[in-house]
Amino acid sequence: MISDGLEDIGELRWELVGTLAAVWFMCYFCIWKGVKWTGKVVYFTALFPYFLLTVLLIRGVTLPGAAEGIAFYLTPDLSRLRDPEVWIDAVSQIFFSYGLGIGSLIALGSYNQYNNNVYRQSLIVCAINSGTSFFSGFAIFSVIGFMAKEQNKPISEVAASGPGLTFLAYPSAVLQLPISPLWSCLFFLMFITMGLDSQFCNLEGFITAVVDEWPRLLRRRKEIFIAVVCFVFFLIGLSCVAQGGMYVLQLFNTYACSNLVLLWLIFFECIAISWGFGVNRFYDGIKDMIGYYPTRWFKFCWCFTTPLICIGVFIFYLAEFTPLTYLDYHYPWWGHFIGLLLALSSMTCVPAYMVYVVWRQEGTLMERLRSTMDEIRPKISLEEIRNWHVNPATLSNEAVAAV
């Protein structure tokens, strides 16, 4: 029942409205009691998908054509490296799967003990995350290979990227299996637990940031505030469950929450930590927490490698930019304009605040820049930070502002 385009949103699909509401109810009751309660829920939502993924993999590799699908998955096509979309998708996948640039890691990490070994945990998270993505490819492409063999089509035609792979190609293949309702239920149960697991972290990052900004107003009313946030996000989500909702979803996915926006934000995060706060100060802080220095390679990455990759892929994407399409539908100019506004709503926050901070200083431009650098670099010592974690009352108001 999809409409003809973005200009024709159509009517709400009420069965999808109901499922959207159900998902937000689950999100609310999984995080309403804070991170301790969320941590207990995550034990199930994070581990159960591995069981389902293994079951789907075992079933997939027993199908005819599975070997061809896995071979297609493992065989690189080096000519695609000239395609900027491949680089954008790769960077976006890393950013989203690791939760970078969204604030979730910062928010959840703020609940850790001071001496928590963040260095070791970061390496473990990266290894498990990338390993899971690699492992899931076998479960997906074994079934895609089966579908290609059944339809007598090349695998490249069957393995459509984006939402089509999840909601069209894979379910269509599952329907051709014996006991298809069982495998369909297992697949979408795995999918929804993975989605909820990611949503908990992103939502907790947003809520923690806002509550920390206005603690006196919101901390005692946190459960009510979470309910309001979930309801507002549910209302925004209604635009994606109308007959033309897929066009809206693609607009959000392409402009608002991925690609250029994340590259932009991650670039400034790296610059702020390594060049603004100071890479040596940051390095000393990690040693003070875990008792030893991480490998010096990370210094080079923070200062040069990551910012250069972000700015390089950013320029590469702009140089090879192609207008957004969905299947055979080409978005109108005003659709791209709305998408640009969605992207700028996040991207302009950094330079706009930068200009504001410099403008409120006094003196010439160079004097204002020096005053700004003196203001944003905290003057608090590591000893004061360490003592504050033991007894927060010992920290002065100026030190609190610096932290």
Coordinates of C-alpha atoms in Angstrom, one line a residue:
M1 CA 0.0 0.0 0.0
I2 CA 3.0 2.3 -0.5
S3 CA 2.0 5.7 -2.0
D4 CA 3.4 7.2 -5.2
G5 CA 6.0 9.5 -3.5
L6 CA 6.9 11.9 -0.7
E7 CA 4.3 14.4 -1.9
D8 CA 1.6 11.7 -1.2
I9 CA 2.0 10.6 2.5
G10 CA -1.4 8.9 2.4
E11 CA -3.2 7.5 5.4
L12 CA -1.7 6.0 8.5
R13 CA -1.3 2.2 8.5
W14 CA -3.0 1.5 11.8
E15 CA -1.4 -1.9 12.3
L16 CA 2.0 -0.3 12.1
V17 CA 0.8 2.5 14.4
G18 CA 0.0 -0.2 16.9
T19 CA 3.3 -1.9 16.6
L20 CA 5.1 1.4 16.9
A21 CA 3.3 2.2 20.1
A22 CA 4.1 -1.3 21.5
V23 CA 7.8 -0.8 20.8
W24 CA 7.8 2.6 22.6
F25 CA 6.0 1.1 25.5
M26 CA 8.7 -1.6 25.7
C27 CA 11.4 1.1 25.5
Y28 CA 9.8 3.1 28.3
F29 CA 9.4 0.2 30.8
C30 CA 13.0 -1.0 30.0
I31 CA 14.6 2.3 31.0
W32 CA 12.2 4.1 33.3
K33 CA 14.0 3.0 36.5
G34 CA 17.5 4.1 35.4
V35 CA 20.6 2.4 34.1
K36 CA 20.7 -0.3 36.8
W37 CA 17.3 -1.5 35.7
T38 CA 18.3 -1.1 32.0
G39 CA 21.4 -3.2 32.7
K40 CA 19.3 -6.1 33.8
V41 CA 17.1 -5.9 30.7
V42 CA 20.1 -5.8 28.5
Y43 CA 21.3 -9.1 29.7
F44 CA 18.4 -10.6 27.8
T45 CA 18.1 -8.2 24.8
A46 CA 21.9 -8.4 24.2
L47 CA 22.4 -12.2 24.6
F48 CA 19.2 -13.6 23.2
P49 CA 19.9 -12.4 19.6
Y50 CA 23.1 -14.5 19.6
F51 CA 21.1 -17.6 20.2
L52 CA 18.6 -16.8 17.5
L53 CA 21.4 -15.8 15.1
T54 CA 23.1 -19.2 15.6
V55 CA 19.8 -21.0 15.0
L56 CA 19.2 -19.1 11.8
L57 CA 22.8 -19.8 10.7
I58 CA 22.5 -23.5 11.3
R59 CA 19.3 -23.6 9.3
G60 CA 20.7 -21.3 6.6
V61 CA 23.9 -23.3 5.8
T62 CA 21.8 -26.5 5.3
L63 CA 19.9 -24.9 2.4
P64 CA 20.8 -25.4 -1.3
G65 CA 22.7 -22.4 -2.7
A66 CA 24.0 -21.4 0.8
A67 CA 27.6 -21.9 -0.3
E68 CA 27.2 -19.6 -3.2
G69 CA 25.7 -16.9 -1.0
I70 CA 28.5 -17.2 1.6
A71 CA 31.1 -17.1 -1.2
F72 CA 29.5 -13.9 -2.5
Y73 CA 29.6 -12.4 1.0
L74 CA 33.3 -13.2 1.5
T75 CA 34.6 -12.3 -2.0
P76 CA 35.6 -8.6 -2.2
D77 CA 34.8 -6.4 -5.2
L78 CA 37.7 -4.0 -5.1
S79 CA 36.2 -1.9 -7.9
R80 CA 33.5 -0.7 -5.4
L81 CA 36.2 1.2 -3.5
R82 CA 35.8 4.0 -6.1
D83 CA 32.2 4.4 -5.0
P84 CA 31.8 7.1 -2.2
E85 CA 28.6 5.5 -1.0
V86 CA 30.6 2.4 0.1
W87 CA 32.9 4.5 2.2
I88 CA 30.0 6.5 3.7
D89 CA 28.2 3.3 4.5
A90 CA 31.3 1.7 6.1
V91 CA 32.0 4.7 8.3
S92 CA 28.3 5.1 9.2
Q93 CA 28.1 1.4 10.1
I94 CA 31.1 1.7 12.5
F95 CA 29.7 4.9 14.0
F96 CA 26.3 3.5 14.6
S97 CA 27.3 0.0 15.7
Y98 CA 29.8 1.5 18.3
G99 CA 27.4 4.3 19.3
L100 CA 29.9 7.0 18.3
G101 CA 28.8 10.6 17.9
I102 CA 25.4 9.9 19.4
G103 CA 26.3 10.5 23.1
S104 CA 25.3 7.1 24.3
L105 CA 28.8 6.0 25.3
I106 CA 29.5 9.2 27.1
A107 CA 26.2 9.0 29.0
L108 CA 26.6 5.4 30.0
G109 CA 30.3 5.8 30.8
S110 CA 29.4 8.6 33.2
Y111 CA 27.9 6.0 35.5
N112 CA 31.2 4.0 35.8
Q113 CA 33.5 4.0 38.8
Y114 CA 36.5 6.3 38.5
N115 CA 39.0 3.4 38.2
N116 CA 36.9 1.4 35.7
N117 CA 39.2 0.0 33.0
V118 CA 37.7 1.8 30.0
Y119 CA 40.7 0.9 27.8
R120 CA 40.2 -2.8 28.1
Q121 CA 36.4 -2.6 27.8
S122 CA 36.7 -0.5 24.7
L123 CA 38.8 -3.1 23.0
I124 CA 36.4 -5.9 24.0
V125 CA 33.4 -3.9 22.8
C126 CA 35.0 -3.2 19.4
A127 CA 36.1 -6.9 19.0
I128 CA 32.6 -8.3 19.9
N129 CA 30.8 -5.7 17.9
S130 CA 32.7 -6.2 14.7
G131 CA 32.7 -9.9 15.2
T132 CA 29.0 -10.0 15.6
S133 CA 28.5 -8.0 12.3
F134 CA 30.8 -10.4 10.5
F135 CA 29.1 -13.5 12.0
S136 CA 25.6 -12.2 11.1
G137 CA 26.6 -11.9 7.5
F138 CA 26.9 -15.7 7.3
A139 CA 23.3 -16.2 8.6
I140 CA 21.9 -13.6 6.1
F141 CA 23.8 -14.5 3.0
S142 CA 23.3 -18.3 3.3
V143 CA 19.6 -17.6 3.0
I144 CA 20.1 -15.0 0.3
G145 CA 22.1 -17.6 -1.7
F146 CA 19.2 -20.1 -1.3
M147 CA 16.7 -17.4 -2.6
A148 CA 18.9 -16.6 -5.6
K149 CA 19.1 -20.3 -6.5
E150 CA 15.3 -20.7 -6.2
Q151 CA 14.7 -17.6 -8.4
N152 CA 17.6 -18.4 -10.8
K153 CA 18.9 -14.9 -10.3
P154 CA 22.4 -13.5 -9.6
I155 CA 23.0 -13.0 -5.9
S156 CA 23.8 -9.3 -6.5
E157 CA 20.2 -8.7 -7.7
V158 CA 18.7 -10.5 -4.7
A159 CA 20.9 -8.9 -2.0
A160 CA 19.3 -5.5 -2.1
S161 CA 20.9 -3.0 0.3
G162 CA 19.1 -1.0 2.9
P163 CA 15.6 -1.7 4.3
G164 CA 14.9 -3.9 1.3
L165 CA 17.3 -6.6 2.5
T166 CA 15.6 -6.7 6.0
F167 CA 12.0 -6.3 5.1
L168 CA 11.8 -7.7 1.5
A169 CA 14.6 -10.0 0.4
Y170 CA 15.2 -12.0 3.6
P171 CA 11.5 -12.4 4.5
S172 CA 10.7 -13.5 1.0
A173 CA 13.4 -16.2 1.2
V174 CA 12.1 -17.3 4.6
L175 CA 8.6 -17.8 3.1
Q176 CA 10.0 -20.5 0.8
L177 CA 11.4 -22.6 3.7
P178 CA 9.5 -25.4 5.4
I179 CA 7.8 -24.3 8.6
S180 CA 8.2 -20.7 7.3
P181 CA 6.2 -19.1 10.2
L182 CA 8.8 -20.4 12.7
W183 CA 11.8 -19.0 10.9
S184 CA 10.0 -15.7 10.2
C185 CA 9.2 -15.3 13.9
L186 CA 12.7 -16.1 15.0
F187 CA 14.2 -13.7 12.5
F188 CA 12.0 -10.7 13.5
L189 CA 12.2 -11.6 17.2
M190 CA 16.0 -11.3 16.8
F191 CA 15.6 -8.1 14.8
I192 CA 13.4 -6.4 17.4
T193 CA 15.6 -7.4 20.4
M194 CA 18.6 -6.0 18.6
G195 CA 16.7 -2.8 17.8
L196 CA 15.5 -2.4 21.3
D197 CA 19.0 -3.0 22.6
S198 CA 20.4 -0.2 20.4
Q199 CA 17.4 2.1 21.2
F200 CA 18.0 1.8 25.0
C201 CA 21.5 3.1 24.7
N202 CA 20.6 6.0 22.4
L203 CA 17.6 7.0 24.5
E204 CA 19.5 6.8 27.7
G205 CA 22.2 9.0 26.2
F206 CA 19.7 11.7 25.4
I207 CA 17.8 11.5 28.7
T208 CA 21.0 11.5 30.8
A209 CA 22.3 14.6 29.0
V210 CA 19.0 16.5 29.5
V211 CA 18.6 15.5 33.1
D212 CA 22.2 16.4 33.9
E213 CA 21.6 19.8 32.4
W214 CA 18.5 20.5 34.5
P215 CA 18.9 18.2 37.5
R216 CA 16.8 20.2 40.0
L217 CA 13.8 20.2 37.6
L218 CA 14.0 16.7 36.1
R219 CA 15.9 14.3 38.4
R220 CA 12.9 13.8 40.8
R221 CA 10.5 13.7 37.8
K222 CA 12.7 11.4 35.6
E223 CA 10.0 8.8 35.1
I224 CA 7.5 11.4 33.9
F225 CA 10.2 13.0 31.7
I226 CA 11.0 9.7 30.1
A227 CA 7.3 9.1 29.4
V228 CA 7.0 12.5 27.7
V229 CA 10.2 11.9 25.6
C230 CA 8.9 8.5 24.4
F231 CA 5.5 9.9 23.5
V232 CA 7.1 12.8 21.5
F233 CA 9.3 10.3 19.7
F234 CA 6.3 8.1 19.0
L235 CA 4.5 11.1 17.4
I236 CA 7.5 11.8 15.2
G237 CA 7.6 8.2 14.2
L238 CA 4.0 8.4 12.9
S239 CA 5.4 10.1 9.8
C240 CA 7.2 6.8 9.0
V241 CA 4.2 4.5 9.3
A242 CA 1.9 6.2 6.8
Q243 CA 1.5 4.9 3.3
G244 CA 4.4 7.1 2.2
G245 CA 6.4 6.4 5.4
M246 CA 9.2 4.7 3.6
Y247 CA 10.0 7.8 1.7
V248 CA 10.2 9.8 5.0
L249 CA 12.3 7.0 6.6
Q250 CA 14.8 7.2 3.7
L251 CA 14.9 11.0 4.1
F252 CA 15.7 10.7 7.8
N253 CA 18.2 7.9 7.2
T254 CA 20.1 9.7 4.5
Y255 CA 20.2 13.2 5.8
A256 CA 19.3 13.5 9.5
C257 CA 21.1 10.7 11.3
S258 CA 23.9 9.3 9.3
N259 CA 26.5 9.9 6.6
L260 CA 27.6 13.6 6.6
V261 CA 26.2 14.4 10.0
L262 CA 28.1 11.7 11.9
L263 CA 31.3 12.5 10.0
W264 CA 30.9 16.1 10.9
L265 CA 30.2 15.5 14.6
I266 CA 33.0 12.9 15.1
F267 CA 35.5 15.2 13.4
F268 CA 34.8 18.0 15.9
E269 CA 34.7 15.5 18.8
C270 CA 38.2 14.4 17.9
I271 CA 39.4 17.9 17.5
A272 CA 37.9 19.0 20.8
I273 CA 39.5 16.2 22.8
S274 CA 42.9 15.9 21.1
W275 CA 43.6 19.6 20.2
G276 CA 41.2 21.6 22.5
F277 CA 41.3 19.6 25.8
G278 CA 44.8 18.3 25.0
V279 CA 45.8 14.8 24.0
N280 CA 48.5 14.6 26.7
R281 CA 46.0 15.7 29.4
F282 CA 43.5 13.1 28.1
Y283 CA 46.2 10.5 28.1
D284 CA 47.3 11.3 31.6
G285 CA 43.6 11.1 32.7
I286 CA 43.3 7.6 31.3
K287 CA 46.5 6.5 33.1
D288 CA 45.2 8.0 36.4
M289 CA 42.1 5.9 36.0
I290 CA 43.4 2.5 34.9
G291 CA 47.0 2.7 36.2
Y292 CA 48.9 2.6 33.0
Y293 CA 49.2 4.4 29.6
P294 CA 47.4 2.8 26.6
T295 CA 49.5 2.3 23.5
R296 CA 50.8 5.5 21.9
W297 CA 49.1 4.5 18.6
F298 CA 45.9 5.9 20.0
K299 CA 47.5 9.4 20.4
F300 CA 48.2 9.4 16.6
C301 CA 44.7 8.2 15.8
W302 CA 43.0 10.8 18.0
C303 CA 45.1 13.7 16.6
F304 CA 45.5 12.8 13.0
T305 CA 44.1 9.5 11.6
T306 CA 40.5 9.8 12.7
P307 CA 40.0 13.5 11.9
L308 CA 41.7 13.0 8.5
I309 CA 39.5 10.0 7.6
C310 CA 36.4 11.9 8.6
I311 CA 37.2 15.0 6.6
G312 CA 38.5 12.9 3.6
V313 CA 35.3 10.8 3.4
F314 CA 33.3 13.9 3.9
I315 CA 34.9 15.7 0.9
F316 CA 34.8 12.4 -1.1
Y317 CA 31.1 12.2 -0.6
L318 CA 30.4 15.8 -1.5
A319 CA 32.4 15.5 -4.7
E320 CA 30.6 12.3 -5.8
F321 CA 27.2 13.3 -4.4
T322 CA 24.2 11.7 -6.1
P323 CA 20.6 12.7 -5.3
L324 CA 18.6 10.4 -3.1
T325 CA 16.3 7.9 -4.8
Y326 CA 14.2 5.0 -3.5
L327 CA 13.8 2.2 -6.0
D328 CA 12.6 4.0 -9.2
Y329 CA 11.4 7.1 -7.3
H330 CA 13.4 10.3 -7.5
Y331 CA 12.9 12.8 -4.7
P332 CA 11.7 16.3 -5.6
W333 CA 13.9 19.3 -4.9
W334 CA 11.9 20.3 -1.9
G335 CA 12.4 16.9 -0.4
H336 CA 16.1 17.3 -0.6
F337 CA 15.7 20.8 0.9
I338 CA 13.9 19.3 3.9
G339 CA 16.6 16.7 4.2
L340 CA 19.2 19.4 4.2
L341 CA 17.4 21.2 7.0
L342 CA 17.3 18.0 9.0
A343 CA 21.1 17.6 8.6
L344 CA 21.8 21.2 9.4
S345 CA 19.7 21.0 12.6
S346 CA 22.6 18.9 14.0
M347 CA 25.6 20.1 12.0
T348 CA 25.1 23.9 12.7
C349 CA 25.1 23.4 16.5
V350 CA 28.9 23.1 16.7
P351 CA 30.0 26.1 14.6
A352 CA 27.0 28.2 15.9
Y353 CA 28.0 27.6 19.5
M354 CA 31.7 28.1 18.6
V355 CA 30.9 31.6 17.2
Y356 CA 28.7 32.4 20.3
V357 CA 31.5 31.5 22.7
V358 CA 34.1 33.6 20.8
W359 CA 31.7 36.5 20.3
R360 CA 30.9 37.0 24.0
Q361 CA 34.6 37.5 24.8
E362 CA 36.2 41.0 24.7
G363 CA 39.0 42.4 22.7
T364 CA 40.4 41.8 19.2
L365 CA 39.7 38.5 17.3
M366 CA 43.0 37.0 18.4
E367 CA 42.4 38.1 22.1
R368 CA 38.9 36.6 21.9
L369 CA 40.3 33.3 20.6
R370 CA 43.0 33.2 23.4
S371 CA 40.3 33.9 26.0
T372 CA 38.1 31.2 24.6
M373 CA 40.9 28.6 24.7
D374 CA 41.7 29.6 28.3
E375 CA 38.0 29.3 29.2
I376 CA 37.3 25.9 27.6
R377 CA 40.5 24.2 28.9
P378 CA 39.7 23.0 32.4
K379 CA 42.1 24.2 35.1
I380 CA 41.2 21.4 37.5
S381 CA 43.9 18.9 38.4
L382 CA 43.6 15.1 38.3
E383 CA 43.9 15.0 42.1
E384 CA 40.8 17.2 42.4
I385 CA 38.8 15.0 40.0
R386 CA 39.9 11.9 41.9
N387 CA 38.9 13.3 45.2
W388 CA 35.6 14.5 43.8
H389 CA 34.6 11.0 43.0
V390 CA 35.1 10.1 46.6
N391 CA 33.5 13.2 48.1
P392 CA 31.7 15.5 45.7
A393 CA 31.2 18.1 48.3
T394 CA 35.0 18.9 48.3
L395 CA 34.9 20.3 44.8
S396 CA 34.5 24.1 44.3
N397 CA 31.9 25.6 42.0
E398 CA 34.6 26.6 39.6
A399 CA 35.9 23.0 39.5
V400 CA 32.4 21.6 39.0
A401 CA 32.0 23.9 36.0
A402 CA 35.4 22.8 34.6
V403 CA 34.4 19.1 34.9

